[in-house]
PDB file of C-alpha atoms in Angstrom:
ATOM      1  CA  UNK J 838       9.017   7.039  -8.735  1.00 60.00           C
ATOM      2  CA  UNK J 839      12.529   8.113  -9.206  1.00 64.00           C
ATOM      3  CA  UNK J 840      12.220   9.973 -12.126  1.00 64.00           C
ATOM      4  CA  UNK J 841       9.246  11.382 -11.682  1.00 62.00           C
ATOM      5  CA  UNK J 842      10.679  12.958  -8.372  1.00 66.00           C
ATOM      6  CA  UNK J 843      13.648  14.136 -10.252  1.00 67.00           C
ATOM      7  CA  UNK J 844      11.204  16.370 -12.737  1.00 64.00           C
ATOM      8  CA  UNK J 845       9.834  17.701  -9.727  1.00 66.00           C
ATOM      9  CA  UNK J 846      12.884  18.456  -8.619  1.00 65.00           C
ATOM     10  CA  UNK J 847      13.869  20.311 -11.771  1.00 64.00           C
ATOM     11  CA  UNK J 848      10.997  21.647 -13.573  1.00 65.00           C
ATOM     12  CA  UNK J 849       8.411  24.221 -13.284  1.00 66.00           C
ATOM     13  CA  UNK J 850       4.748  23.353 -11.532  1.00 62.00           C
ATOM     14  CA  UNK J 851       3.169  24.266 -14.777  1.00 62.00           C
ATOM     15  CA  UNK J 852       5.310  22.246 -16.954  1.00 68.00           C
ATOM     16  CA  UNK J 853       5.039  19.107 -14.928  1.00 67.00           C
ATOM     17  CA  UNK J 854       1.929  17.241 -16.585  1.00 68.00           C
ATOM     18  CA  UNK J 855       3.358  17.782 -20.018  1.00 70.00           C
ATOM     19  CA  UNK J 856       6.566  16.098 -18.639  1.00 72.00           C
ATOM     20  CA  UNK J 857       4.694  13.557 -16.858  1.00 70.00           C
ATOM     21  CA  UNK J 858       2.963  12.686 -20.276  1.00 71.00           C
ATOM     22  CA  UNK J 859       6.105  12.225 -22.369  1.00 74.00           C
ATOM     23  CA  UNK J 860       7.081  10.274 -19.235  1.00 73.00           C
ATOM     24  CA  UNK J 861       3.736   8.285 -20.092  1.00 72.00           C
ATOM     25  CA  UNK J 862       5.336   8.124 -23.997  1.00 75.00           C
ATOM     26  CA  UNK J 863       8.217   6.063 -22.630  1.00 77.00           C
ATOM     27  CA  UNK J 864       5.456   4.042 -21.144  1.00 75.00           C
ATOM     28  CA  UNK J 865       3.533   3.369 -23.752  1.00 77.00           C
ATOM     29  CA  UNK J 866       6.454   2.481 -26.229  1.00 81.00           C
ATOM     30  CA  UNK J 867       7.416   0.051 -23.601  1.00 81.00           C
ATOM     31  CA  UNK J 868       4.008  -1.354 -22.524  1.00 76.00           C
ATOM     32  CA  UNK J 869       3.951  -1.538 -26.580  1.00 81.00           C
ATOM     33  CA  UNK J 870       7.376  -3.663 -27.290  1.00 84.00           C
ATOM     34  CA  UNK J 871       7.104  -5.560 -23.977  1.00 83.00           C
ATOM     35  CA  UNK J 872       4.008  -7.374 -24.665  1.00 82.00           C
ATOM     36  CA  UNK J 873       4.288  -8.016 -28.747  1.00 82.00           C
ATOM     37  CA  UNK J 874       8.124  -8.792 -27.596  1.00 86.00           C
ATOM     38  CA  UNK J 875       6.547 -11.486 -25.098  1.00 83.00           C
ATOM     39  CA  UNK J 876       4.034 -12.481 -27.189  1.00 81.00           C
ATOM     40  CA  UNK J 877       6.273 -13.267 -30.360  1.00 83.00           C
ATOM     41  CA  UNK J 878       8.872 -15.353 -28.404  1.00 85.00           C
ATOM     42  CA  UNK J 879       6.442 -16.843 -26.516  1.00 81.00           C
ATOM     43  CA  UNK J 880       4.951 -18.516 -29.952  1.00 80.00           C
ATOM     44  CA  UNK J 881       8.297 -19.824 -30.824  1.00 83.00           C
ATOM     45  CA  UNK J 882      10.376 -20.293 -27.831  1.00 84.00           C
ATOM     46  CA  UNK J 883       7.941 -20.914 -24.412  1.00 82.00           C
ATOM     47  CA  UNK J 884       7.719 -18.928 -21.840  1.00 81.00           C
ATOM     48  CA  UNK J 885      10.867 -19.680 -20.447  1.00 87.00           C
ATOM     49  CA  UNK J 886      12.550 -17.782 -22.802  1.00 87.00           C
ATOM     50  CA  UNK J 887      10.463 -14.737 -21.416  1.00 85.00           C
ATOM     51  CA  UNK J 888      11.179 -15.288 -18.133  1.00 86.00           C
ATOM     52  CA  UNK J 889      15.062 -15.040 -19.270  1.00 90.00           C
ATOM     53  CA  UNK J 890      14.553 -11.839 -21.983  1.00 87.00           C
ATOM     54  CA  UNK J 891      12.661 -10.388 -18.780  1.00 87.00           C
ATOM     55  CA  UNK J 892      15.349 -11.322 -16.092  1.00 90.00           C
ATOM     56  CA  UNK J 893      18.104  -9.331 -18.571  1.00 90.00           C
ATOM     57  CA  UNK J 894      16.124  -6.707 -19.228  1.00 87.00           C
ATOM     58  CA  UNK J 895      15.861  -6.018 -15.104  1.00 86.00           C
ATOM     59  CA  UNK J 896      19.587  -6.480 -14.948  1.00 90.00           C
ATOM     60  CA  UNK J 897      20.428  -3.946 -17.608  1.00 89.00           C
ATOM     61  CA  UNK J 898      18.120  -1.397 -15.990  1.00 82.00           C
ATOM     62  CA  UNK J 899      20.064  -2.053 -12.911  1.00 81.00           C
ATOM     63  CA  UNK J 900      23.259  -1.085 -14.163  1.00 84.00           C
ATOM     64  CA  UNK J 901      21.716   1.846 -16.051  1.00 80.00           C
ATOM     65  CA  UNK J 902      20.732   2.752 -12.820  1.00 74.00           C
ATOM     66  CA  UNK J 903      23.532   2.188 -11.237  1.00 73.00           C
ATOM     67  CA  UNK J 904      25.585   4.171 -13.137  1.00 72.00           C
ATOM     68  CA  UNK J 905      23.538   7.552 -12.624  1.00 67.00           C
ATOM     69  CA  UNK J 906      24.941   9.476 -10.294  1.00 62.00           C
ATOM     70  CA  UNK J 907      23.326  13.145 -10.475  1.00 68.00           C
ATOM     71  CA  UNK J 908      21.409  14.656  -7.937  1.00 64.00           C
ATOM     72  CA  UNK J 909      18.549  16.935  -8.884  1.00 61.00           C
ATOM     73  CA  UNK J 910      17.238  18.119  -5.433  1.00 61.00           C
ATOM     74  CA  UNK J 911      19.204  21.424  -4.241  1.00 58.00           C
ATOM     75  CA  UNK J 912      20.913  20.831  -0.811  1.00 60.00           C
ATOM     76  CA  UNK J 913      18.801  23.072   0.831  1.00 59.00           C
ATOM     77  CA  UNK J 914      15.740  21.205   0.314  1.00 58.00           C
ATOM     78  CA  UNK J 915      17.146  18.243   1.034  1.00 59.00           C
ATOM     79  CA  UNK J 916      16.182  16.299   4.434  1.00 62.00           C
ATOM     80  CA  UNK J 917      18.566  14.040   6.108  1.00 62.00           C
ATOM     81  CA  UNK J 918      17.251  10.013   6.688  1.00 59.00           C
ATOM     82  CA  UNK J 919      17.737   8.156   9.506  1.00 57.00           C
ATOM     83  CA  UNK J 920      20.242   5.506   8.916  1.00 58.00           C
ATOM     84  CA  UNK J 921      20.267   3.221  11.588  1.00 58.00           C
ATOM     85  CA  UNK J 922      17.595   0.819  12.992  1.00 58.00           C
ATOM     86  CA  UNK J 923      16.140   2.860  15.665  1.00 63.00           C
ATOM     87  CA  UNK J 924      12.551   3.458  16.416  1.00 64.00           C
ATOM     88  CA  UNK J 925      12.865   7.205  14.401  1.00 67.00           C
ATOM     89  CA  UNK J 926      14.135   4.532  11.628  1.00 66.00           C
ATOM     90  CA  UNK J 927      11.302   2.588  11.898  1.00 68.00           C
ATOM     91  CA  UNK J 928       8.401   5.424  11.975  1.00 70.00           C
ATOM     92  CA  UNK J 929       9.994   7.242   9.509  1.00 68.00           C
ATOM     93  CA  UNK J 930       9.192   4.204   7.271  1.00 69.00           C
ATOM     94  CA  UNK J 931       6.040   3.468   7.991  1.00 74.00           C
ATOM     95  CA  UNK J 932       2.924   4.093   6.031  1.00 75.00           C
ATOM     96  CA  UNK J 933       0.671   4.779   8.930  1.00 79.00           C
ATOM     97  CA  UNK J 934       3.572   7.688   9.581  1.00 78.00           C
ATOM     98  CA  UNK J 935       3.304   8.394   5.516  1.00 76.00           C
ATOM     99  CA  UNK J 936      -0.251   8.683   5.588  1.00 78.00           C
ATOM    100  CA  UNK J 937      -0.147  10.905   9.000  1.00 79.00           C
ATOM    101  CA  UNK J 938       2.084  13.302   6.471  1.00 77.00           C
ATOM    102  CA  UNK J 939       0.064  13.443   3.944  1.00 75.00           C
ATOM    103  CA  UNK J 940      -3.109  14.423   6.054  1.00 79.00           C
ATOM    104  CA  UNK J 941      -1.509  16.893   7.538  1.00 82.00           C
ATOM    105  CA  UNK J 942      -0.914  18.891   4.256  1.00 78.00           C
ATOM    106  CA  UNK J 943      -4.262  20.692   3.430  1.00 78.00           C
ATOM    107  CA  UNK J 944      -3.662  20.983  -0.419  1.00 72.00           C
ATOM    108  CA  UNK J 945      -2.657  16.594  -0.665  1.00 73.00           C
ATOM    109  CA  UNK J 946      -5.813  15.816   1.814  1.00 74.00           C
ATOM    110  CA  UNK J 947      -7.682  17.579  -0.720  1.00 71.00           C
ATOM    111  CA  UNK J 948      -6.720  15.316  -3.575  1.00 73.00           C
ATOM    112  CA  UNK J 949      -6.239  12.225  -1.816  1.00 76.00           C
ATOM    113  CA  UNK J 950      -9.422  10.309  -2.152  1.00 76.00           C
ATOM    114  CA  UNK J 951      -9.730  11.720  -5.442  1.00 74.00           C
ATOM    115  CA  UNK J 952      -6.482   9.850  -6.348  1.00 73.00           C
ATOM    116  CA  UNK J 953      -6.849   6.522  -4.160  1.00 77.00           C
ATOM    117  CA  UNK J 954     -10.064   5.888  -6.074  1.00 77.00           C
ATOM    118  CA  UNK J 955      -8.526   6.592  -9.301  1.00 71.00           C
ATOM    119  CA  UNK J 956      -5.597   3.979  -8.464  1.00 74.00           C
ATOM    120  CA  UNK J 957      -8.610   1.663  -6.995  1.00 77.00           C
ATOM    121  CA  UNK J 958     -10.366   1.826 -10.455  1.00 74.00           C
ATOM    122  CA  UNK J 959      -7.170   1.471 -12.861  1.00 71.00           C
ATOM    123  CA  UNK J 960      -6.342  -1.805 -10.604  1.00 73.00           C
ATOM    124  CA  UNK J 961      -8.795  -3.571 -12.433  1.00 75.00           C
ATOM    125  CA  UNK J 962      -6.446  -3.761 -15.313  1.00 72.00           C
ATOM    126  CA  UNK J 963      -3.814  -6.300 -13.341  1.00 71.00           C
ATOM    127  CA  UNK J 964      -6.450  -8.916 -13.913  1.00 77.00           C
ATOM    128  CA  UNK J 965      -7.146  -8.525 -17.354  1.00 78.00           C
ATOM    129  CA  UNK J 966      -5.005 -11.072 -18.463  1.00 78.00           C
ATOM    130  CA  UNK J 967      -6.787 -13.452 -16.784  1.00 81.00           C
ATOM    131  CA  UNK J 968      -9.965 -12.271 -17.591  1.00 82.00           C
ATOM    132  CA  UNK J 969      -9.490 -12.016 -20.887  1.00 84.00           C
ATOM    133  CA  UNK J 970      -7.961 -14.997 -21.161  1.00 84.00           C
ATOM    134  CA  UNK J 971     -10.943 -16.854 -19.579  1.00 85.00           C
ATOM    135  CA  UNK J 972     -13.982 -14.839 -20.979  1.00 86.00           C
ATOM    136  CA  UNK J 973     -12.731 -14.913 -24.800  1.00 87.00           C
ATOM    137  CA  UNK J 974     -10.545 -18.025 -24.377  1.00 88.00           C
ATOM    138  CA  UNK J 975      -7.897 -15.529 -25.686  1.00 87.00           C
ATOM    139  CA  UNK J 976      -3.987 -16.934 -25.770  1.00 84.00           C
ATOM    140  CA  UNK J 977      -0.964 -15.655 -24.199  1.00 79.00           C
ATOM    141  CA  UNK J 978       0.158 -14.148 -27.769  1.00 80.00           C
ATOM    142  CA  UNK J 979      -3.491 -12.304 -28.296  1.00 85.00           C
ATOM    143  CA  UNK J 980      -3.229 -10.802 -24.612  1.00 84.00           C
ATOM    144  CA  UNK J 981       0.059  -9.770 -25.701  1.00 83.00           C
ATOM    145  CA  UNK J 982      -1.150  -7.966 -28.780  1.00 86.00           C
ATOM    146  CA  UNK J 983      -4.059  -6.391 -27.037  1.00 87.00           C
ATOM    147  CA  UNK J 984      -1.447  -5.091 -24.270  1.00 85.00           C
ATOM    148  CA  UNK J 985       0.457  -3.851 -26.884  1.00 86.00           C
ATOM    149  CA  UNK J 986      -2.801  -1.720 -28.437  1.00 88.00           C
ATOM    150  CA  UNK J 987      -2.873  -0.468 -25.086  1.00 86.00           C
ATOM    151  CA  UNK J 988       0.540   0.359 -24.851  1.00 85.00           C
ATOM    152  CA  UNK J 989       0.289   2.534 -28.320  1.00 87.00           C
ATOM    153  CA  UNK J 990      -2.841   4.374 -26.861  1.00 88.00           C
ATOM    154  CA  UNK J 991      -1.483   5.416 -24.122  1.00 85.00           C
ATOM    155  CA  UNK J 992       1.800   6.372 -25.728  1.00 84.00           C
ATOM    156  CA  UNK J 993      -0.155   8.462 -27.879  1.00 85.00           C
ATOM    157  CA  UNK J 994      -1.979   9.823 -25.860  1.00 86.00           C
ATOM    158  CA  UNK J 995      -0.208  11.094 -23.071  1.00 82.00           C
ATOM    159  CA  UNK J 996       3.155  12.183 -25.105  1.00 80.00           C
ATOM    160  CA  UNK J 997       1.176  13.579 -27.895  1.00 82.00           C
ATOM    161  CA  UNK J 998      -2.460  14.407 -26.972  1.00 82.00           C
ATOM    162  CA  UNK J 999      -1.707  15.705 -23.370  1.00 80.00           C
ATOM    163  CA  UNK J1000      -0.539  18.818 -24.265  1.00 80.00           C
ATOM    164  CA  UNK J1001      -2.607  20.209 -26.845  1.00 83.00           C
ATOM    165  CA  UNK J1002      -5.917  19.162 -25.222  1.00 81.00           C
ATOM    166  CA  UNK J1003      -4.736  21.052 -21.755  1.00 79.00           C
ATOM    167  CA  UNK J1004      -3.946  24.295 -24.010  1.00 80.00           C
ATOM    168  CA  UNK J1005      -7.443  23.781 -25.729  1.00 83.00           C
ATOM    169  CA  UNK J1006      -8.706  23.263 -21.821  1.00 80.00           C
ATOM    170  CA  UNK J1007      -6.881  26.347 -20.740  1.00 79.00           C
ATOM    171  CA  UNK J1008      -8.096  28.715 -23.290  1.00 84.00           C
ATOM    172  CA  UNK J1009     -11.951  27.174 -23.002  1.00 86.00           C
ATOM    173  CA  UNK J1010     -11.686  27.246 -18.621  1.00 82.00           C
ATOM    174  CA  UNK J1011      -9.156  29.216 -17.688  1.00 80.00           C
ATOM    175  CA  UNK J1012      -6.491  28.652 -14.625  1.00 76.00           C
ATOM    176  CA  UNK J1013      -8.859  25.345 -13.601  1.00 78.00           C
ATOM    177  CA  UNK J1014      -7.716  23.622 -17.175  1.00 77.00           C
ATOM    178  CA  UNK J1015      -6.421  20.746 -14.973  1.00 79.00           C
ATOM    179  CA  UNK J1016      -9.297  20.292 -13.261  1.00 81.00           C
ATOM    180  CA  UNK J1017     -11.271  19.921 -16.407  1.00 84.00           C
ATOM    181  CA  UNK J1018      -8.389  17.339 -17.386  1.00 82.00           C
ATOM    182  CA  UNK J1019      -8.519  15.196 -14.877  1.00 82.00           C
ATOM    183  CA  UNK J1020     -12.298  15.444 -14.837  1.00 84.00           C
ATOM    184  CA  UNK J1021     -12.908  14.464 -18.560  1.00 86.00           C
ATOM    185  CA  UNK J1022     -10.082  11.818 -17.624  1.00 86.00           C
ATOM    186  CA  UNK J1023     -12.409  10.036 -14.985  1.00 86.00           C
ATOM    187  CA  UNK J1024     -15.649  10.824 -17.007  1.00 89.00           C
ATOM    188  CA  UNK J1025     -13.634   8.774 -19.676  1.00 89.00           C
ATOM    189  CA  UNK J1026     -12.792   5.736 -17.177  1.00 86.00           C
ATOM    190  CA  UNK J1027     -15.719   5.103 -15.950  1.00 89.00           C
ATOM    191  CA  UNK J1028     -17.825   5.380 -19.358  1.00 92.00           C
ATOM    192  CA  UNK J1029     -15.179   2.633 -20.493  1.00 90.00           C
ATOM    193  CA  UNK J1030     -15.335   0.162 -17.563  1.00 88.00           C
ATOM    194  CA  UNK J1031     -19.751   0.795 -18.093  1.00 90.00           C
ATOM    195  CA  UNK J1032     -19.628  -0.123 -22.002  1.00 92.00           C
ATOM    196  CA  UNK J1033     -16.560  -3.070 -20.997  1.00 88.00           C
ATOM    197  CA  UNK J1034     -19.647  -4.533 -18.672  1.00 86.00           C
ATOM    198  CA  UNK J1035     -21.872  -4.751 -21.379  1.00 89.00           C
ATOM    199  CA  UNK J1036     -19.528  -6.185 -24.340  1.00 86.00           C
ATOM    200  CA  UNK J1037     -19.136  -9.445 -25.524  1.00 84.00           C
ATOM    201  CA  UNK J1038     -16.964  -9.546 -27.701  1.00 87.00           C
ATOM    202  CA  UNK J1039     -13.479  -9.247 -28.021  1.00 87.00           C
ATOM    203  CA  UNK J1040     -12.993  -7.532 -30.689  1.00 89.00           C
ATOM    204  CA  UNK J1041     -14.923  -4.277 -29.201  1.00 90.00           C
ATOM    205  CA  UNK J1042     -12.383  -4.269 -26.381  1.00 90.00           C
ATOM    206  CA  UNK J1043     -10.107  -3.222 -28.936  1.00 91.00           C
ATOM    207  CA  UNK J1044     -12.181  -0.803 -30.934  1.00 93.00           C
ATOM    208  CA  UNK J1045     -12.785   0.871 -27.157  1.00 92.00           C
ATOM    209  CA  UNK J1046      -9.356   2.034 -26.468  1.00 90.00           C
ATOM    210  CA  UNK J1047      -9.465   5.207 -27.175  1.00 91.00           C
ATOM    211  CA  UNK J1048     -11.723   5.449 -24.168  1.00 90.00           C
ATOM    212  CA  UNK J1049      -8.859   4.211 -22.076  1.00 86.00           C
ATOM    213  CA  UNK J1050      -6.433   6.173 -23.684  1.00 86.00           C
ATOM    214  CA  UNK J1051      -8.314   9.259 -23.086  1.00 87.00           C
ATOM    215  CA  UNK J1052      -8.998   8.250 -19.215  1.00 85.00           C
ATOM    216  CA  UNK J1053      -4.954   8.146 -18.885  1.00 83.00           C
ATOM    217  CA  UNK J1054      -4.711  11.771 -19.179  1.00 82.00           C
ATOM    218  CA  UNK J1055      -5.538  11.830 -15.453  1.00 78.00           C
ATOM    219  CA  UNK J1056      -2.468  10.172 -14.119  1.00 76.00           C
ATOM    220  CA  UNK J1057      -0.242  12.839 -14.945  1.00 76.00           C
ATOM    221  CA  UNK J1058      -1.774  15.687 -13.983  1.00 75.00           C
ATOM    222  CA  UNK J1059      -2.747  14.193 -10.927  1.00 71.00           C
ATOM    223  CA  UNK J1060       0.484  14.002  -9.708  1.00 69.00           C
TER     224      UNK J1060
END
C-alpha cells in the first residue's frame, strides 16, 4: 500500500499502470523465489526452518523500512491525522467512515463494485494450497513449485506484457485502452476459473497459467 501510494504521489495518471506492473514484476520475482525457496528447504530441513527464513525475512523488511525516510506527498496536499484517542480518532479510522468516503466520490463509486468483485474472485486463490493439496494429493514442495509458475507469470506479465498490450489497446480503442484492459483482464479470469472447474488433472493447472497471467493485467490498472 505504501509504495503504491508513493507512485501516486510522484508520477503521472497515465504512467501509473505501467508502474503498477513493474510493481507487479517485483511481485512475481518474489511470489517466484518465496515459494521454490520454501519448497526446497522444506524437503531438507522441515518447516520449521521456514517459519525461521520467513520470520528474518519480515525483520529485514522492517529495518529496510525503517530506514526510509522520504516523503513523496507535497505539503500542500497533505492532511493532518488525528493523534489522540478521541471520537474524531476513532471515525476517522473506521471503515464504515472509509466506505462513506469513497461513496461520496462519483468517479471511485463508479469503479467500486467493479473492483470488490474482482478482489472477491482473486480470493479464491488463498485456498489453493489446500485445495490442491487435497484434490491432487499434491505436497508442500509441488504447491511450492506451482506457486512459483505463478509467480513467473505474473512477473512476466505485468512488468513485461503490461505495457505493450495497453499501447496495442490504445492505438486499436483509443482514450478507453484501459477499459479494454481491464475488460480482457476479467474476460481472462473468469474463462480460467470455468476451464479450472472442469479439469482434472494437475498438470493442466499448470499448462493454464497464462490465463491467469493474462487476468492480472487488471489489478494495476484498476488502481
Amino acid at each position: 500500500v505504501l509504495l503504491f501510494a508513493s507512485l501516486t504521489d510522484v508520477a503521472d495518471g497515465a504512467a501509473l499502470p505501467v508502474l503498477f506492473g513493474r510493481v507487479g514484476l517485483v511481485f512475481g520475482c518474489a511470489f517466484t523465489l518465496g515459494p521454490l525457496t520454501a519448497a526446497l528447504l522444506l524437503a531438507r530441513s522441515g518447516e520449521v526452518a521456514v517459519l525461521l527464513l520467513s520470520a528474518c525475512c519480515t525483520l529485514l523488511a522492517l529495518l529496510l523500512y525503517a530506514g526510509t525516510r522520504t516523503e513523496t506527498l507535497l505539503a500542500a496536499r497533505r492532511s493532518r491525522l488525528p493523534t489522540s484517542l478521541t471520537a474524531q480518532f476513532l471515525l476517522y479510522f473506521s471503515p464504515v467512515y472509509q466506505l462513506q468516503q469513497v461513496w461520496a466520490n462519483p468517479l471511485l463509486r463508479e469503479y467500486l463494485f467493479a473492483f470488490l468483485l474482482h478482489e472477491v474472485s482473486t480470493a479464491v486463490y488463498l485456498s489453493w494450497i489446500l485445495y490442491l493439496q487435497w484434490r491432487f494429493l499434491w505436497s508442500a514442495a509441488r504447491v511450492g513449485i506451482f506457486l512459483s509458475a505463478i509467480g513467473v507469470v505474473v512477473g512476466v506479465t505485468q512488468g513485461l506484457l503490461l505495457r505493450p498490450t495497453s499501447a496495442a489497446l490504445q492505438r486499436w480503442v483509443g482514450e478507453t485502452y484501459e477499459r479494454a484492459v481491464v475488460g480482457t483482464a476479467l474476460a481472462a479470469n473468469a474463462l480460467h476459473f470455468a476451464l479450472l472447474a472442469f479439469v482434472s488433472s494437475g498438470t493442466a493447472w499448470f499448462l493454464l497459467l497464462p490465463l491467469s497471467g493474462l487476468a492480472s493485467f487488471a489489478a494495476p490498472v484498476l488502481r
